[in-house]
CSV table of C-alpha atoms in Angstrom, one decimal:
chain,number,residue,atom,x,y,z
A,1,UNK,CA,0.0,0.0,0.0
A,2,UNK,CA,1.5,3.4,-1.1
A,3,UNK,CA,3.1,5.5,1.6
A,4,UNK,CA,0.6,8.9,2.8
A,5,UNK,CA,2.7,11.2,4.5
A,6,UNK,CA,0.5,14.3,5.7
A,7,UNK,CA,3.1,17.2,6.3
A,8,UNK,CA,1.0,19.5,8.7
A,9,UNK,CA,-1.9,19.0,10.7
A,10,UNK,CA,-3.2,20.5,13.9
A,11,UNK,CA,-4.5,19.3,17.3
A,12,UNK,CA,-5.8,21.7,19.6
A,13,UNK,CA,-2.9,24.1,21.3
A,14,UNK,CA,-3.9,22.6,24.9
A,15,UNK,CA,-2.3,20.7,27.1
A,16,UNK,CA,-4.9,18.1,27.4
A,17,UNK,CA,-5.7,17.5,23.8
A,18,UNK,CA,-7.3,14.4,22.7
A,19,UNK,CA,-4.4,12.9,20.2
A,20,UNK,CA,-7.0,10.0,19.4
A,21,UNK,CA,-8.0,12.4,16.4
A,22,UNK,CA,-4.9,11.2,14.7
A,23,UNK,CA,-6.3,7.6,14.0
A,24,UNK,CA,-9.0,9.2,11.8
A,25,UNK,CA,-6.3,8.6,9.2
A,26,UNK,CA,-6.2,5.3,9.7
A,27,UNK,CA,-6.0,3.1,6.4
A,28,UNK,CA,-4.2,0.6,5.1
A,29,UNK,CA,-0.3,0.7,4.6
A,30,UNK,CA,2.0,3.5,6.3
A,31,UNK,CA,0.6,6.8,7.5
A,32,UNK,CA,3.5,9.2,8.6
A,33,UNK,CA,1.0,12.9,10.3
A,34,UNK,CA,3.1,15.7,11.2
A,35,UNK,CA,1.7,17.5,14.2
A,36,UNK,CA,1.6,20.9,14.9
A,37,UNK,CA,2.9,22.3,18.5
A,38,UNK,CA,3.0,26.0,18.0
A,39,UNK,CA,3.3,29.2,16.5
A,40,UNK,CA,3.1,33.1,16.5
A,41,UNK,CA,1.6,32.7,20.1
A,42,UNK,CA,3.1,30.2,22.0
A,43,UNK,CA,6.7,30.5,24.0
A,44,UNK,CA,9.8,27.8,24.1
A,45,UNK,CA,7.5,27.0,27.6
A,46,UNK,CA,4.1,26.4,25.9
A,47,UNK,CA,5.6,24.3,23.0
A,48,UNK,CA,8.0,22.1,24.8
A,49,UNK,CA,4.6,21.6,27.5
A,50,UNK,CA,2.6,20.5,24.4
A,51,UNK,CA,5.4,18.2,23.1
A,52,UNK,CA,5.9,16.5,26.3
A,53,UNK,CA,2.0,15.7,26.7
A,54,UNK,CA,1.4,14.7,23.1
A,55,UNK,CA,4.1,12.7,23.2
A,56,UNK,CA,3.4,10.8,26.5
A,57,UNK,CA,-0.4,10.4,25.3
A,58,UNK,CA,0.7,8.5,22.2
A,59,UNK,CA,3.3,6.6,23.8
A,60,UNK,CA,0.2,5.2,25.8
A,61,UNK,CA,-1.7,4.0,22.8
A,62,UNK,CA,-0.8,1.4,20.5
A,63,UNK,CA,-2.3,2.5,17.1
A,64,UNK,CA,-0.2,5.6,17.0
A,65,UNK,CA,3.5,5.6,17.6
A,66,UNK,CA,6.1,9.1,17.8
A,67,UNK,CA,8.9,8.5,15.2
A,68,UNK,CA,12.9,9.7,15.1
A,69,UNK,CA,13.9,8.2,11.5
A,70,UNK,CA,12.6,7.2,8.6
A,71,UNK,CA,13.1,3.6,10.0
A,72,UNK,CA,10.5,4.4,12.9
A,73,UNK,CA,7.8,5.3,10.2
A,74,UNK,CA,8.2,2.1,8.5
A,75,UNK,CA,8.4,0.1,11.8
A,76,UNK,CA,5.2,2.1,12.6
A,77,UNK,CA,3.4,0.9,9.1
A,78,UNK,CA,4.4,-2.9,9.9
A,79,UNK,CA,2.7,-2.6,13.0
A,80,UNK,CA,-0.7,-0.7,11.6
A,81,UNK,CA,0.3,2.2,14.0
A,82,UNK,CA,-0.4,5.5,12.8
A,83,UNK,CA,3.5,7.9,12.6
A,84,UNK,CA,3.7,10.8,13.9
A,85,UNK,CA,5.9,13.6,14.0
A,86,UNK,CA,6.1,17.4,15.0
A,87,UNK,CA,6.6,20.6,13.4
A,88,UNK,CA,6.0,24.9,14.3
A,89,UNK,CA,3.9,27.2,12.4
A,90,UNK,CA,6.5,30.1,13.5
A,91,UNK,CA,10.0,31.0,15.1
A,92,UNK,CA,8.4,31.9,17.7
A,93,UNK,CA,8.5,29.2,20.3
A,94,UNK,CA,12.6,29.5,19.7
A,95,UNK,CA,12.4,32.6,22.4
A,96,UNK,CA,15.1,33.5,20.3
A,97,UNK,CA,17.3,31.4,21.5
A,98,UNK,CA,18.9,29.4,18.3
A,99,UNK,CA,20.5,26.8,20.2
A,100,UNK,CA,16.3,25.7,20.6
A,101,UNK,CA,16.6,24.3,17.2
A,102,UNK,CA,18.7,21.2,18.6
A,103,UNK,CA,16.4,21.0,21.1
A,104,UNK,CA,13.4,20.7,19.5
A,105,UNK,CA,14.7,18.1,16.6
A,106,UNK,CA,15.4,16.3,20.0
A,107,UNK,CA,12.1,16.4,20.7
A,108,UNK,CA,10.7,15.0,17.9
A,109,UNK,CA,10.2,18.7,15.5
A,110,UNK,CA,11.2,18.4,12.1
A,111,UNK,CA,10.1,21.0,10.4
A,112,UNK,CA,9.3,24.8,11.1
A,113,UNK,CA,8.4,28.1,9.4
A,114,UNK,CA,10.2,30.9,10.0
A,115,UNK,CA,6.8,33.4,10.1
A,116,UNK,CA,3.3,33.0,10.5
A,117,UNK,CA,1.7,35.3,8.3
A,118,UNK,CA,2.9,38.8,9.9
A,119,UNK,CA,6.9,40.2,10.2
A,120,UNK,CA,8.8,38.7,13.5
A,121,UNK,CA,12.5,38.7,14.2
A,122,UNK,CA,13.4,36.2,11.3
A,123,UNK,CA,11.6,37.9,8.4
A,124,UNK,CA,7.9,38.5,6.8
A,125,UNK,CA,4.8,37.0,6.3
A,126,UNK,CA,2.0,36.9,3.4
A,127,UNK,CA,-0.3,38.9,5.1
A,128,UNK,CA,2.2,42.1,5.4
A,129,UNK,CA,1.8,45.2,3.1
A,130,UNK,CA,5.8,45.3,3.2
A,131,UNK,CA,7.8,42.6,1.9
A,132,UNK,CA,11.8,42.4,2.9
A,133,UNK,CA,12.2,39.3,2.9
A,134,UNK,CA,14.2,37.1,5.6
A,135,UNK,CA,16.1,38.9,7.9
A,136,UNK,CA,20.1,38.5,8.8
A,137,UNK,CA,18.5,36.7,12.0
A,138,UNK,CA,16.5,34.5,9.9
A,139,UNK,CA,19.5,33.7,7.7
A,140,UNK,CA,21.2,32.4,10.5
A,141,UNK,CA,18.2,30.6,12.0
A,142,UNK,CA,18.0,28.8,8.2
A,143,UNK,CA,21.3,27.6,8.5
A,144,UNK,CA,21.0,26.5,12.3
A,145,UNK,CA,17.9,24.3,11.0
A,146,UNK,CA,20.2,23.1,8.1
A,147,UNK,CA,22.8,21.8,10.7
A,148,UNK,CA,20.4,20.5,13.0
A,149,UNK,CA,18.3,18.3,10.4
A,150,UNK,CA,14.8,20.7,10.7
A,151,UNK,CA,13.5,21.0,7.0
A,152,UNK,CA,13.2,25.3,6.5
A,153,UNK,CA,9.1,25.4,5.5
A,154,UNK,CA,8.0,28.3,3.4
A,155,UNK,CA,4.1,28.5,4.6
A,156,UNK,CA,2.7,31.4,5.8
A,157,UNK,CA,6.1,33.6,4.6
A,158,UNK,CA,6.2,36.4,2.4
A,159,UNK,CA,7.0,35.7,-1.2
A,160,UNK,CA,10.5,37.5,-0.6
A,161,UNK,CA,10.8,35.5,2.6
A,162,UNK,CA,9.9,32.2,0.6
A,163,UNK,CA,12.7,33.2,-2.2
A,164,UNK,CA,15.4,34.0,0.5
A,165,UNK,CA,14.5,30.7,2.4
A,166,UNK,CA,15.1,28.5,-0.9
A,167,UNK,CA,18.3,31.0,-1.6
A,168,UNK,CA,19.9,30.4,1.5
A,169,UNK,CA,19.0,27.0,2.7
A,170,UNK,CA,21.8,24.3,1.9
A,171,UNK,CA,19.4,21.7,2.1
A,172,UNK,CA,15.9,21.1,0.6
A,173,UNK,CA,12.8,23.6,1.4
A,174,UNK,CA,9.4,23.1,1.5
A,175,UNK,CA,6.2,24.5,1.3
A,176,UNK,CA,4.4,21.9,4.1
A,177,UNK,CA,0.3,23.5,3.1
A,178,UNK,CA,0.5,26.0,0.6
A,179,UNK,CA,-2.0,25.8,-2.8
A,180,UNK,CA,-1.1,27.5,-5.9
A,181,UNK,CA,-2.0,31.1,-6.6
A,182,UNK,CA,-2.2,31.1,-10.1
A,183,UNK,CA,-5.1,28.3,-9.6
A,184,UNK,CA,-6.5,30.7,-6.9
A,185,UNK,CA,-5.9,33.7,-5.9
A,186,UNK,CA,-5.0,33.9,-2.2
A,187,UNK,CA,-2.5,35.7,-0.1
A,188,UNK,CA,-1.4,32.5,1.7
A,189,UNK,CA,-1.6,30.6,-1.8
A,190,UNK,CA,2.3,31.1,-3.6
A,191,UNK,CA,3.7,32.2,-6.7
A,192,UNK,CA,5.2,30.1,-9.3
A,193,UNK,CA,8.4,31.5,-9.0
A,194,UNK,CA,8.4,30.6,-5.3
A,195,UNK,CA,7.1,26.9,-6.4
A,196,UNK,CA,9.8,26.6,-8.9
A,197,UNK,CA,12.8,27.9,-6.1
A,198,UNK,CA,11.1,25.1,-3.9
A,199,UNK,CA,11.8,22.3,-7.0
A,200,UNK,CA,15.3,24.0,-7.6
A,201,UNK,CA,16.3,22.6,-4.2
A,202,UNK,CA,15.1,19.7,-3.9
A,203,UNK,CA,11.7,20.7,-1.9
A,204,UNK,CA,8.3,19.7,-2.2
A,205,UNK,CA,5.5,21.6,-2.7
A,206,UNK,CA,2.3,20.5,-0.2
A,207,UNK,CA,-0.8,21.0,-1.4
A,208,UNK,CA,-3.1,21.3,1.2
A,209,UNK,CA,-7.1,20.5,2.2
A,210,UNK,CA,-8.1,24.0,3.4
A,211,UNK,CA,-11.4,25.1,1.3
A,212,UNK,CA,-10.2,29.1,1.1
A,213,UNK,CA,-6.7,28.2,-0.1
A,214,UNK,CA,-8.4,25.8,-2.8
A,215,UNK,CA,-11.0,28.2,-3.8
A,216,UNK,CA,-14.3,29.8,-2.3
A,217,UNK,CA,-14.4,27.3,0.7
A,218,UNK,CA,-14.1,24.0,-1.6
A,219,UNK,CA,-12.2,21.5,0.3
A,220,UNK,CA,-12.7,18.7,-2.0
A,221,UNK,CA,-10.9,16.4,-4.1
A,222,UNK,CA,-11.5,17.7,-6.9
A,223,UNK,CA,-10.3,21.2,-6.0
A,224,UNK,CA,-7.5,19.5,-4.8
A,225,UNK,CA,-6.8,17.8,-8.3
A,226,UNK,CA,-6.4,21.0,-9.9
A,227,UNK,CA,-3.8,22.4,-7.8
A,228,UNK,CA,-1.9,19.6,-8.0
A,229,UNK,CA,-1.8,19.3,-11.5
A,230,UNK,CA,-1.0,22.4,-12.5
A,231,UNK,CA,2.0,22.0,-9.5
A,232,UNK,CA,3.0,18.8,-11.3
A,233,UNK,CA,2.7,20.5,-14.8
A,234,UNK,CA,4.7,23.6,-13.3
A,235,UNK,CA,8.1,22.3,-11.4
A,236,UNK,CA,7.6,18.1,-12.2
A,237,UNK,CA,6.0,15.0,-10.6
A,238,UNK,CA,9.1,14.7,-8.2
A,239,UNK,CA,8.2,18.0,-6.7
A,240,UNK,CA,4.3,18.0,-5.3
A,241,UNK,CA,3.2,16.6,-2.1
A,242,UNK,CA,0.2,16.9,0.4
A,243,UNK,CA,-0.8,17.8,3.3
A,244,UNK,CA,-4.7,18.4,5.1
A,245,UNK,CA,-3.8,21.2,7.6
A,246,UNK,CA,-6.8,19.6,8.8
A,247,UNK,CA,-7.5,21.7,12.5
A,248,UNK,CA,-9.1,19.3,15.0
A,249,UNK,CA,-9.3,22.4,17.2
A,250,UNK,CA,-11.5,24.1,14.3
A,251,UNK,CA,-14.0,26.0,17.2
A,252,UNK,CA,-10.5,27.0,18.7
A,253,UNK,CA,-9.3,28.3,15.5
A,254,UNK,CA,-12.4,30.1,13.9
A,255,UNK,CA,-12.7,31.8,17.3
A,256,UNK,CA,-9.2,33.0,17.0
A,257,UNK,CA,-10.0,34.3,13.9
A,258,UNK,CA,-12.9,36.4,14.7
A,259,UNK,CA,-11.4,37.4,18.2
A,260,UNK,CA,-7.9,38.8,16.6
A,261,UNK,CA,-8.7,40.4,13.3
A,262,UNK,CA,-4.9,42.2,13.2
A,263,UNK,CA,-3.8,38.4,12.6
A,264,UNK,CA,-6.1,37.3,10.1
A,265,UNK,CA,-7.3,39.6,7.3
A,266,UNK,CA,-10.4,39.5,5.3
A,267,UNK,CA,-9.1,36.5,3.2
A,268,UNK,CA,-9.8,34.5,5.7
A,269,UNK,CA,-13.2,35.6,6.5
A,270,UNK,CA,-14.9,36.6,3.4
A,271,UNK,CA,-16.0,32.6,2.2
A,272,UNK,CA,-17.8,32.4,5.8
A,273,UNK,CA,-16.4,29.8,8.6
A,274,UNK,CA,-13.4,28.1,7.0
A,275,UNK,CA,-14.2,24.3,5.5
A,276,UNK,CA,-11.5,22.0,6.2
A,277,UNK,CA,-11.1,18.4,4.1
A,278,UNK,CA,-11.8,15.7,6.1
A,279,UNK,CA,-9.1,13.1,6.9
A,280,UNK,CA,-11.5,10.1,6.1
A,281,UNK,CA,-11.7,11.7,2.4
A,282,UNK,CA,-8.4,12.8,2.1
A,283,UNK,CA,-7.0,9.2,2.8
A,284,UNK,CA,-9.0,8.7,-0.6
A,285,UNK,CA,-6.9,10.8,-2.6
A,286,UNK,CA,-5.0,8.2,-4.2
A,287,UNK,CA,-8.0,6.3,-5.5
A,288,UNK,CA,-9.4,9.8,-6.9
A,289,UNK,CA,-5.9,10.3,-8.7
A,290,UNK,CA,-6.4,6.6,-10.3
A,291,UNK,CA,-9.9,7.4,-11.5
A,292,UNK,CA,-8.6,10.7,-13.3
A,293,UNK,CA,-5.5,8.7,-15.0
A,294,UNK,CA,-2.4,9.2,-12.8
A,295,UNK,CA,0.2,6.3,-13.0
A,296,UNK,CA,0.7,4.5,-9.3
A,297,UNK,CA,4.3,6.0,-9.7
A,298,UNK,CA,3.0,9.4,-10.1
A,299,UNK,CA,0.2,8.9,-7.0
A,300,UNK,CA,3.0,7.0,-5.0
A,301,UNK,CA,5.3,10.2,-5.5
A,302,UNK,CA,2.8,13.0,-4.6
A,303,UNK,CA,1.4,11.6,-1.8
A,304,UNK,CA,4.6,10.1,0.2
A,305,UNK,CA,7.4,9.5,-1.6
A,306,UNK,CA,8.8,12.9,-2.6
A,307,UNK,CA,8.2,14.2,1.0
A,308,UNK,CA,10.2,11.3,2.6
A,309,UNK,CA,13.1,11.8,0.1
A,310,UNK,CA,13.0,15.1,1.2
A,311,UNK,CA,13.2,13.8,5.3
A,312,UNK,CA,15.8,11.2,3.8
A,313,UNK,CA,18.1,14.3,2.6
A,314,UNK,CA,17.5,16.4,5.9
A,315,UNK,CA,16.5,14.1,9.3
């Protein structure tokens, strides 16, 4: 059974969180979820207190199982347990210390974006009127992650901020939940320029289940479709992955939204509450692909493989 590898999903921000959401992606074959444990808002405190609770709730369970190598994941899928790994929305939870980095890869976080839609110490975000792109703090933070095996993400940044990640980054750069902007037309969508800098080192591109980044609140397959192929026609089949950025803590979220409107412009509003896909129809994906015509290389590719030669290249 082909490999699904989900590059950002979120549980809810809290302490107590039910990680039992995870197994809605249960299927056959290996299923590798990377969990979110922070951004803008939370501290180095808040994001190692999450870690350490959704690790010890999983380690209690036997369908899921918290994974260090690309050997885990594997050792996961034998099993029928569900993978799971870490990653932050922002540089936030660093405190600005860079020596966190380690520290966090430690803990199990393997991926991280260096802003969450507005300007912070490392650079800009797609919601920002001004675009300067990564900062000389953010340069340095790039190459911390490079050193410490922490795959730089582009989601959320500013276009600049995107470019200068894939310009400075020694190692490949993703875009974990990011749709295409020439399909649709939304700030937190990206260019094709920053798609093709993302193929020119090696990166995937994740295209992701959220209805407003797919079009006007359509979190379907089919929406999906289209922004994949037009990723695969644009920087190659060896380039495109997915990802749900499915929130489990969706009341959380939408509340967030309405409560702090300096975060989260009219983009995110204007469609109504924000749709997300389902896990139990985006574990489909692959039999969708067949139906339109993709090859089982192609559907192997997109929705596992690239993104694990990309953790083979930087873990």
């Amino acid at each position: 059974m082909t490999l699904l590898w989900d590059q950002h999903a979120c549980l809810p921000l809290q302490p107590d969180a039910d990680v039992g959401y995870l197994t809605r992606f249960s299927r056959p074959g290996t299923t590798y979820v990377s969990v979110n444990v922070g951004y803008a808002p939370q501290t180095y405190a808040d994001s190692t207190n999450l870690l350490a609770h959704f690790r010890s709730a999983i380690s209690r369970r036997g369908d899921l199982r918290v994974v260090a190598s690309l050997d885990d994941i594997d050792a996961a899928g034998d099993r029928g347990q569900i993978a799971v790994g870490f990653d932050l929305e922002d540089s936030n939870p660093l405190d600005g210390d860079l020596d966190n980095v380690h520290r966090f890869v430690e803990l199990g976080v393997r991926t991280m974006l260096p802003t969450y839609n507005h300007a912070n110490a490392a650079g800009c975000g797609c919601l920002d009127a001004t675009d300067a792109g990564l900062t000389a703090w953010g340069r340095r933070l790039v190459a911390e992650m490079n050193s410490a095996g922490m795959v730089p993400d582009g989601s959320h940044c500013s276009v600049r901020t995107g470019l200068d990640l894939c310009e400075t980054s020694t190692k490949p750069v993703i875009y974990s939940h990011s749709c295409m902007r020439s399909v649709w037309d939304h700030p937190r969508n990206i260019t094709d320029d920053q798609a093709r800098e993302c193929a020119r080192t090696g990166g995937v591109v994740g295209i992701t289940g959220v209805g407003i980044f797919l079009g006007p609140n359509t979190p379907t397959l089919d929406a999906m479709t289209r922004h994949l192929e037009y990723a695969v026609d644009l920087i190659g089949i060896d380039h495109v992955g997915v990802s749900t950025d499915h929130s489990f803590d969706a009341a959380d979220f939408l509340a967030e939204i309405l409560d702090h409107p300096d975060s989260f412009d009219e983009s995110y509003t204007r469609w109504g509450p924000i749709q997300w896909m389902a896990p139990e129809v985006f574990i489909t994906l692959g039999a969708h692909l067949s139906r339109r015509g993709w090859g089982d290389s192609d559907i192997a590719a997109v929705l596992g493989g690239n993104f694990r030669r990309v953790a083979a290249a930087s873990w």
